[in-house]
Amino acid sequence: MPPILLYGAAFLLYAALAFHFWRTRWRGASAPVLARWERAAILAPLALHTWLIYDMLWLQPELRFGFAHALSMTLWLAVIIYWIESRFLQLEGMQAPVLALAAVCVALPAVFPGLASPPSAVMHSVEFRLHLAVAMSAYGLFTIAALHALLMTLMERRLHGGAISGPLAALPPLLTMERLLFRVILAGFAFLTLTVVTGIAFSETLFGKAMKFDHKTVFAIASWFIFAALLAGRYFYGWRGRTALRWTLAGFVALLLAYVGSRFVLEVILQRAAA
């Protein structure tokens, strides 16, 4: 099947499910627990999305790297996290916004294909693609955590001003949202650790020299320490609420600066390879 049809099918399935959950969970009064057919239905666009991510990272002769691919992978991770965690936490109300965003982002790489890599042994090596996949997973998970933290901040302010009303009232309770936040942060921290480790391990193999201690490395390591401190504070001191949200956003800003630096470095590498 041509890739454009896969993108279109994933978009339509995500959009149809988002509309269904918006109609039944946000506007309707149906039971909040996911029905078996609903849980199974989510797997259909998720399977297509998984194949598209795999094709992008491993099968394409030209490696492409851009904001569209990053957003697509971020929402792919968000749907996976939601689908798994909804078996253990009451996350009803999250279906419609998550699936709607996934519908938008899954098709972005088809519209904005990004920068194509020229023929290069480095770009097509297993080590580089593995490092890129791990790094994009870390960035995606922490992007989800940052957006989740912003949503929790909005909910907390509305709660202090009285009862939560409007669309926010359909979302899970703050305590449930907080538990999910720390599970996402823990997963992101594991991938960030792997990103640092693979960056050190593969740098000499791919480029013939040790990893440079430049600004992107500094920001990535700073982010690692921020999230390590947050998780330690949560475990030993029970950090929560505004303290946890501030640390989450601080770590994300540091990681975002590292991401921007990494993207610039990759573009320089691609340009040199093309020369």
mmCIF file of C-alpha atoms in Angstrom:
data_model
loop_
_atom_site.group_PDB
_atom_site.id
_atom_site.type_symbol
_atom_site.label_atom_id
_atom_site.label_comp_id
_atom_site.label_asym_id
_atom_site.label_seq_id
_atom_site.Cartn_x
_atom_site.Cartn_y
_atom_site.Cartn_z
ATOM 1 C CA MET A 1 0.000 0.000 0.000
ATOM 2 C CA PRO A 2 1.412 3.477 -0.859
ATOM 3 C CA PRO A 3 2.544 5.407 2.241
ATOM 4 C CA ILE A 4 0.105 8.266 1.568
ATOM 5 C CA LEU A 5 -2.796 5.812 1.950
ATOM 6 C CA LEU A 6 -1.398 4.598 5.277
ATOM 7 C CA TYR A 7 -1.135 8.184 6.506
ATOM 8 C CA GLY A 8 -4.685 8.855 5.360
ATOM 9 C CA ALA A 9 -6.081 5.689 6.941
ATOM 10 C CA ALA A 10 -4.377 6.402 10.277
ATOM 11 C CA PHE A 11 -5.670 9.990 10.209
ATOM 12 C CA LEU A 12 -9.257 8.931 9.483
ATOM 13 C CA LEU A 13 -9.276 6.202 12.138
ATOM 14 C CA TYR A 14 -7.833 8.477 14.810
ATOM 15 C CA ALA A 15 -10.260 11.263 13.867
ATOM 16 C CA ALA A 16 -13.283 8.919 13.908
ATOM 17 C CA LEU A 17 -12.349 7.592 17.348
ATOM 18 C CA ALA A 18 -11.715 11.112 18.666
ATOM 19 C CA PHE A 19 -15.183 12.157 17.488
ATOM 20 C CA HIS A 20 -16.720 9.061 19.060
ATOM 21 C CA PHE A 21 -15.113 9.723 22.445
ATOM 22 C CA TRP A 22 -15.918 13.432 22.282
ATOM 23 C CA ARG A 23 -19.573 12.601 21.616
ATOM 24 C CA THR A 24 -19.878 9.860 24.227
ATOM 25 C CA ARG A 25 -17.475 11.007 26.988
ATOM 26 C CA TRP A 26 -17.438 14.789 26.760
ATOM 27 C CA ARG A 27 -21.028 15.403 25.657
ATOM 28 C CA GLY A 28 -22.785 12.174 26.516
ATOM 29 C CA ALA A 29 -23.460 10.308 29.720
ATOM 30 C CA SER A 30 -22.252 6.836 28.808
ATOM 31 C CA ALA A 31 -20.249 4.665 31.185
ATOM 32 C CA PRO A 32 -16.723 6.060 31.654
ATOM 33 C CA VAL A 33 -14.998 2.685 31.474
ATOM 34 C CA LEU A 34 -13.628 1.741 28.069
ATOM 35 C CA ALA A 35 -15.574 -1.002 26.339
ATOM 36 C CA ARG A 36 -13.587 -3.890 24.894
ATOM 37 C CA TRP A 37 -14.404 -2.890 21.340
ATOM 38 C CA GLU A 38 -13.228 0.672 22.045
ATOM 39 C CA ARG A 39 -9.920 -0.549 23.426
ATOM 40 C CA ALA A 40 -9.485 -2.843 20.411
ATOM 41 C CA ALA A 41 -10.477 -0.070 17.994
ATOM 42 C CA ILE A 42 -7.689 2.189 19.265
ATOM 43 C CA LEU A 43 -5.180 -0.500 18.288
ATOM 44 C CA ALA A 44 -6.093 -0.180 14.590
ATOM 45 C CA PRO A 45 -4.743 3.366 13.979
ATOM 46 C CA LEU A 46 -2.011 2.737 16.541
ATOM 47 C CA ALA A 47 -0.759 -0.248 14.523
ATOM 48 C CA LEU A 48 -0.666 1.857 11.343
ATOM 49 C CA HIS A 49 1.097 4.658 13.219
ATOM 50 C CA THR A 50 3.640 2.157 14.583
ATOM 51 C CA TRP A 51 4.425 0.926 11.087
ATOM 52 C CA LEU A 52 4.872 4.491 9.828
ATOM 53 C CA ILE A 53 7.289 5.279 12.675
ATOM 54 C CA TYR A 54 9.225 2.069 12.014
ATOM 55 C CA ASP A 55 9.343 2.823 8.293
ATOM 56 C CA MET A 56 10.562 6.371 8.984
ATOM 57 C CA LEU A 57 13.384 5.318 11.318
ATOM 58 C CA TRP A 58 14.557 2.006 9.858
ATOM 59 C CA LEU A 59 13.304 1.232 6.357
ATOM 60 C CA GLN A 60 13.571 4.443 4.371
ATOM 61 C CA PRO A 61 16.785 4.799 2.329
ATOM 62 C CA GLU A 62 16.738 8.526 3.143
ATOM 63 C CA LEU A 63 16.690 9.448 6.806
ATOM 64 C CA ARG A 64 14.427 12.432 7.427
ATOM 65 C CA PHE A 65 14.508 14.552 10.552
ATOM 66 C CA GLY A 66 12.117 17.420 11.247
ATOM 67 C CA PHE A 67 9.462 18.827 13.545
ATOM 68 C CA ALA A 68 6.709 16.835 11.782
ATOM 69 C CA HIS A 69 8.429 13.527 12.521
ATOM 70 C CA ALA A 70 9.101 14.568 16.116
ATOM 71 C CA LEU A 71 5.438 15.505 16.665
ATOM 72 C CA SER A 72 4.245 12.300 15.024
ATOM 73 C CA MET A 73 6.452 10.209 17.290
ATOM 74 C CA THR A 74 5.398 12.220 20.351
ATOM 75 C CA LEU A 75 1.708 11.532 19.772
ATOM 76 C CA TRP A 76 2.455 7.906 18.918
ATOM 77 C CA LEU A 77 4.025 7.584 22.361
ATOM 78 C CA ALA A 78 1.097 9.461 23.929
ATOM 79 C CA VAL A 79 -1.446 7.004 22.494
ATOM 80 C CA ILE A 80 0.641 4.035 23.683
ATOM 81 C CA ILE A 81 0.962 5.489 27.186
ATOM 82 C CA TYR A 82 -2.735 6.272 27.362
ATOM 83 C CA TRP A 83 -3.748 2.825 26.088
ATOM 84 C CA ILE A 84 -1.523 1.014 28.607
ATOM 85 C CA GLU A 85 -2.139 3.253 31.609
ATOM 86 C CA SER A 86 -5.911 3.311 31.086
ATOM 87 C CA ARG A 87 -5.881 -0.328 32.220
ATOM 88 C CA PHE A 88 -4.569 0.762 35.627
ATOM 89 C CA LEU A 89 -5.789 4.346 36.067
ATOM 90 C CA GLN A 90 -9.136 5.992 35.453
ATOM 91 C CA LEU A 91 -8.133 8.149 32.491
ATOM 92 C CA GLU A 92 -11.564 8.638 30.975
ATOM 93 C CA GLY A 93 -11.843 12.044 29.358
ATOM 94 C CA MET A 94 -8.330 11.854 27.909
ATOM 95 C CA GLN A 95 -9.387 9.836 24.860
ATOM 96 C CA ALA A 96 -10.836 12.640 22.766
ATOM 97 C CA PRO A 97 -7.971 15.183 23.050
ATOM 98 C CA VAL A 98 -5.186 12.586 22.740
ATOM 99 C CA LEU A 99 -6.699 10.881 19.705
ATOM 100 C CA ALA A 100 -7.575 14.207 18.060
ATOM 101 C CA LEU A 101 -3.984 15.407 18.390
ATOM 102 C CA ALA A 102 -2.749 12.035 17.124
ATOM 103 C CA ALA A 103 -4.978 12.413 14.050
ATOM 104 C CA VAL A 104 -3.367 15.772 13.254
ATOM 105 C CA CYS A 105 0.214 14.724 13.945
ATOM 106 C CA VAL A 106 0.236 11.301 12.284
ATOM 107 C CA ALA A 107 -0.201 12.911 8.858
ATOM 108 C CA LEU A 108 2.310 15.749 9.345
ATOM 109 C CA PRO A 109 5.330 13.841 7.897
ATOM 110 C CA ALA A 110 3.395 13.374 4.641
ATOM 111 C CA VAL A 111 2.796 17.142 4.405
ATOM 112 C CA PHE A 112 6.175 18.265 5.774
ATOM 113 C CA PRO A 113 8.667 15.529 4.803
ATOM 114 C CA GLY A 114 11.638 17.344 6.323
ATOM 115 C CA LEU A 115 15.327 17.345 5.457
ATOM 116 C CA ALA A 116 16.510 14.245 3.592
ATOM 117 C CA SER A 117 19.924 12.809 4.368
ATOM 118 C CA PRO A 118 22.337 12.233 1.456
ATOM 119 C CA PRO A 119 24.062 8.851 1.062
ATOM 120 C CA SER A 120 26.256 8.510 4.142
ATOM 121 C CA ALA A 121 27.567 5.552 6.113
ATOM 122 C CA VAL A 122 27.019 7.455 9.353
ATOM 123 C CA MET A 123 23.374 8.342 8.718
ATOM 124 C CA HIS A 124 22.485 4.814 7.665
ATOM 125 C CA SER A 125 24.351 2.989 10.397
ATOM 126 C CA VAL A 126 22.372 0.971 12.924
ATOM 127 C CA GLU A 127 24.121 2.793 15.772
ATOM 128 C CA PHE A 128 23.079 6.251 14.601
ATOM 129 C CA ARG A 129 19.473 5.251 13.903
ATOM 130 C CA LEU A 130 19.224 3.505 17.275
ATOM 131 C CA HIS A 131 20.559 6.604 19.029
ATOM 132 C CA LEU A 132 18.139 8.808 17.083
ATOM 133 C CA ALA A 133 15.163 6.569 17.935
ATOM 134 C CA VAL A 134 16.049 6.542 21.636
ATOM 135 C CA ALA A 135 16.646 10.311 21.704
ATOM 136 C CA MET A 136 13.372 11.080 19.918
ATOM 137 C CA SER A 137 11.556 8.796 22.369
ATOM 138 C CA ALA A 138 13.053 10.707 25.297
ATOM 139 C CA TYR A 139 12.163 14.086 23.785
ATOM 140 C CA GLY A 140 8.667 12.845 22.970
ATOM 141 C CA LEU A 141 7.994 11.534 26.464
ATOM 142 C CA PHE A 142 9.196 14.721 28.129
ATOM 143 C CA THR A 143 7.120 16.804 25.697
ATOM 144 C CA ILE A 144 4.096 14.802 26.814
ATOM 145 C CA ALA A 145 5.110 15.365 30.453
ATOM 146 C CA ALA A 146 5.475 19.133 29.910
ATOM 147 C CA LEU A 147 2.073 19.435 28.214
ATOM 148 C CA HIS A 148 0.581 17.266 30.940
ATOM 149 C CA ALA A 149 2.126 19.549 33.589
ATOM 150 C CA LEU A 150 0.705 22.658 31.896
ATOM 151 C CA LEU A 151 -2.738 21.046 31.801
ATOM 152 C CA MET A 152 -2.469 20.157 35.486
ATOM 153 C CA THR A 153 -1.443 23.734 36.296
ATOM 154 C CA LEU A 154 -4.558 25.023 34.539
ATOM 155 C CA MET A 155 -6.746 22.496 36.372
ATOM 156 C CA GLU A 156 -5.200 23.426 39.731
ATOM 157 C CA ARG A 157 -5.841 27.139 39.184
ATOM 158 C CA ARG A 158 -9.444 26.461 38.177
ATOM 159 C CA LEU A 159 -9.890 24.252 41.244
ATOM 160 C CA HIS A 160 -8.600 26.976 43.579
ATOM 161 C CA GLY A 161 -11.092 29.356 42.004
ATOM 162 C CA GLY A 162 -13.987 26.977 42.631
ATOM 163 C CA ALA A 163 -15.269 23.799 41.016
ATOM 164 C CA ILE A 164 -13.730 22.777 37.690
ATOM 165 C CA SER A 165 -16.223 23.344 34.894
ATOM 166 C CA GLY A 166 -16.347 23.165 31.121
ATOM 167 C CA PRO A 167 -14.120 20.792 29.109
ATOM 168 C CA LEU A 168 -11.681 20.420 32.033
ATOM 169 C CA ALA A 169 -14.427 18.786 34.094
ATOM 170 C CA ALA A 170 -14.311 15.774 31.741
ATOM 171 C CA LEU A 171 -10.646 15.096 32.561
ATOM 172 C CA PRO A 172 -9.460 12.698 35.297
ATOM 173 C CA PRO A 173 -8.936 13.966 38.883
ATOM 174 C CA LEU A 174 -5.711 15.830 39.660
ATOM 175 C CA LEU A 175 -4.306 12.986 41.771
ATOM 176 C CA THR A 176 -4.743 10.567 38.862
ATOM 177 C CA MET A 177 -3.178 13.069 36.477
ATOM 178 C CA GLU A 178 -0.233 13.461 38.855
ATOM 179 C CA ARG A 179 0.353 9.718 39.056
ATOM 180 C CA LEU A 180 0.356 9.507 35.278
ATOM 181 C CA LEU A 181 2.738 12.480 35.064
ATOM 182 C CA PHE A 182 5.379 10.765 37.173
ATOM 183 C CA ARG A 183 5.045 7.515 35.240
ATOM 184 C CA VAL A 184 5.681 9.421 32.009
ATOM 185 C CA ILE A 185 8.643 11.234 33.591
ATOM 186 C CA LEU A 186 10.117 7.941 34.798
ATOM 187 C CA ALA A 187 9.842 6.439 31.307
ATOM 188 C CA GLY A 188 11.322 9.579 29.765
ATOM 189 C CA PHE A 189 14.179 9.544 32.264
ATOM 190 C CA ALA A 190 15.014 5.960 31.312
ATOM 191 C CA PHE A 191 15.139 6.902 27.613
ATOM 192 C CA LEU A 192 17.138 10.055 28.356
ATOM 193 C CA THR A 193 19.669 7.947 30.243
ATOM 194 C CA LEU A 194 19.914 5.613 27.244
ATOM 195 C CA THR A 195 20.321 8.655 24.977
ATOM 196 C CA VAL A 196 23.313 9.893 26.959
ATOM 197 C CA VAL A 197 24.826 6.403 27.175
ATOM 198 C CA THR A 198 24.402 5.624 23.456
ATOM 199 C CA GLY A 199 25.692 9.090 22.563
ATOM 200 C CA ILE A 200 28.896 8.412 24.494
ATOM 201 C CA ALA A 201 29.206 4.817 23.281
ATOM 202 C CA PHE A 202 28.555 5.487 19.590
ATOM 203 C CA SER A 203 30.358 8.820 19.220
ATOM 204 C CA GLU A 204 33.799 7.310 18.749
ATOM 205 C CA THR A 205 32.429 4.494 16.580
ATOM 206 C CA LEU A 206 30.627 6.859 14.208
ATOM 207 C CA PHE A 207 32.822 9.949 14.208
ATOM 208 C CA GLY A 208 36.189 8.601 15.336
ATOM 209 C CA LYS A 209 36.381 10.817 18.425
ATOM 210 C CA ALA A 210 34.884 11.113 21.890
ATOM 211 C CA MET A 211 31.615 12.979 22.380
ATOM 212 C CA LYS A 212 32.168 16.742 22.422
ATOM 213 C CA PHE A 213 31.234 18.583 25.586
ATOM 214 C CA ASP A 214 29.306 21.318 23.750
ATOM 215 C CA HIS A 215 26.182 23.259 24.660
ATOM 216 C CA LYS A 216 23.742 20.562 23.549
ATOM 217 C CA THR A 217 25.556 18.017 25.710
ATOM 218 C CA VAL A 218 25.530 20.434 28.657
ATOM 219 C CA PHE A 219 21.775 21.026 28.347
ATOM 220 C CA ALA A 220 21.060 17.305 27.948
ATOM 221 C CA ILE A 221 23.073 16.449 31.068
ATOM 222 C CA ALA A 222 21.510 19.384 32.961
ATOM 223 C CA SER A 223 18.076 18.046 32.038
ATOM 224 C CA TRP A 224 19.106 14.581 33.226
ATOM 225 C CA PHE A 225 20.102 15.978 36.639
ATOM 226 C CA ILE A 226 16.904 18.022 36.930
ATOM 227 C CA PHE A 227 14.674 15.022 36.273
ATOM 228 C CA ALA A 228 16.838 12.815 38.503
ATOM 229 C CA ALA A 229 16.395 15.355 41.318
ATOM 230 C CA LEU A 230 12.641 15.495 40.673
ATOM 231 C CA LEU A 231 12.257 11.716 40.839
ATOM 232 C CA ALA A 232 14.430 11.555 43.965
ATOM 233 C CA GLY A 233 12.404 14.345 45.573
ATOM 234 C CA ARG A 234 9.200 12.501 44.735
ATOM 235 C CA TYR A 235 10.497 9.231 46.189
ATOM 236 C CA PHE A 236 12.172 10.538 49.349
ATOM 237 C CA TYR A 237 10.203 13.707 50.136
ATOM 238 C CA GLY A 238 6.895 13.177 48.390
ATOM 239 C CA TRP A 239 7.208 16.184 46.069
ATOM 240 C CA ARG A 240 3.969 16.954 44.293
ATOM 241 C CA GLY A 241 1.786 19.812 43.142
ATOM 242 C CA ARG A 242 3.427 23.047 42.055
ATOM 243 C CA THR A 243 6.909 21.926 43.082
ATOM 244 C CA ALA A 244 6.751 18.911 40.794
ATOM 245 C CA LEU A 245 5.238 20.951 37.954
ATOM 246 C CA ARG A 246 7.973 23.595 38.139
ATOM 247 C CA TRP A 247 10.755 21.011 38.107
ATOM 248 C CA THR A 248 9.092 19.243 35.169
ATOM 249 C CA LEU A 249 8.900 22.415 33.105
ATOM 250 C CA ALA A 250 12.486 23.415 34.031
ATOM 251 C CA GLY A 251 13.800 20.039 32.899
ATOM 252 C CA PHE A 252 11.812 20.258 29.675
ATOM 253 C CA VAL A 253 13.215 23.698 28.850
ATOM 254 C CA ALA A 254 16.775 22.381 29.297
ATOM 255 C CA LEU A 255 15.985 19.371 27.116
ATOM 256 C CA LEU A 256 14.352 21.578 24.497
ATOM 257 C CA LEU A 257 17.537 23.623 24.244
ATOM 258 C CA ALA A 258 19.500 20.388 23.831
ATOM 259 C CA TYR A 259 17.063 19.261 21.118
ATOM 260 C CA VAL A 260 17.457 22.510 19.187
ATOM 261 C CA GLY A 261 21.230 22.122 19.411
ATOM 262 C CA SER A 262 21.081 18.495 18.293
ATOM 263 C CA ARG A 263 18.922 19.371 15.308
ATOM 264 C CA PHE A 264 21.343 22.111 14.261
ATOM 265 C CA VAL A 265 24.280 19.713 14.551
ATOM 266 C CA LEU A 266 22.459 17.086 12.468
ATOM 267 C CA GLU A 267 21.729 19.613 9.731
ATOM 268 C CA VAL A 268 25.418 20.590 9.661
ATOM 269 C CA ILE A 269 26.379 16.907 9.350
ATOM 270 C CA LEU A 270 23.917 16.433 6.479
ATOM 271 C CA GLN A 271 25.251 19.475 4.672
ATOM 272 C CA ARG A 272 28.850 18.292 5.048
ATOM 273 C CA ALA A 273 27.918 14.830 3.828
ATOM 274 C CA ALA A 274 26.248 16.342 0.768
ATOM 275 C CA ALA A 275 29.289 18.523 -0.044
#
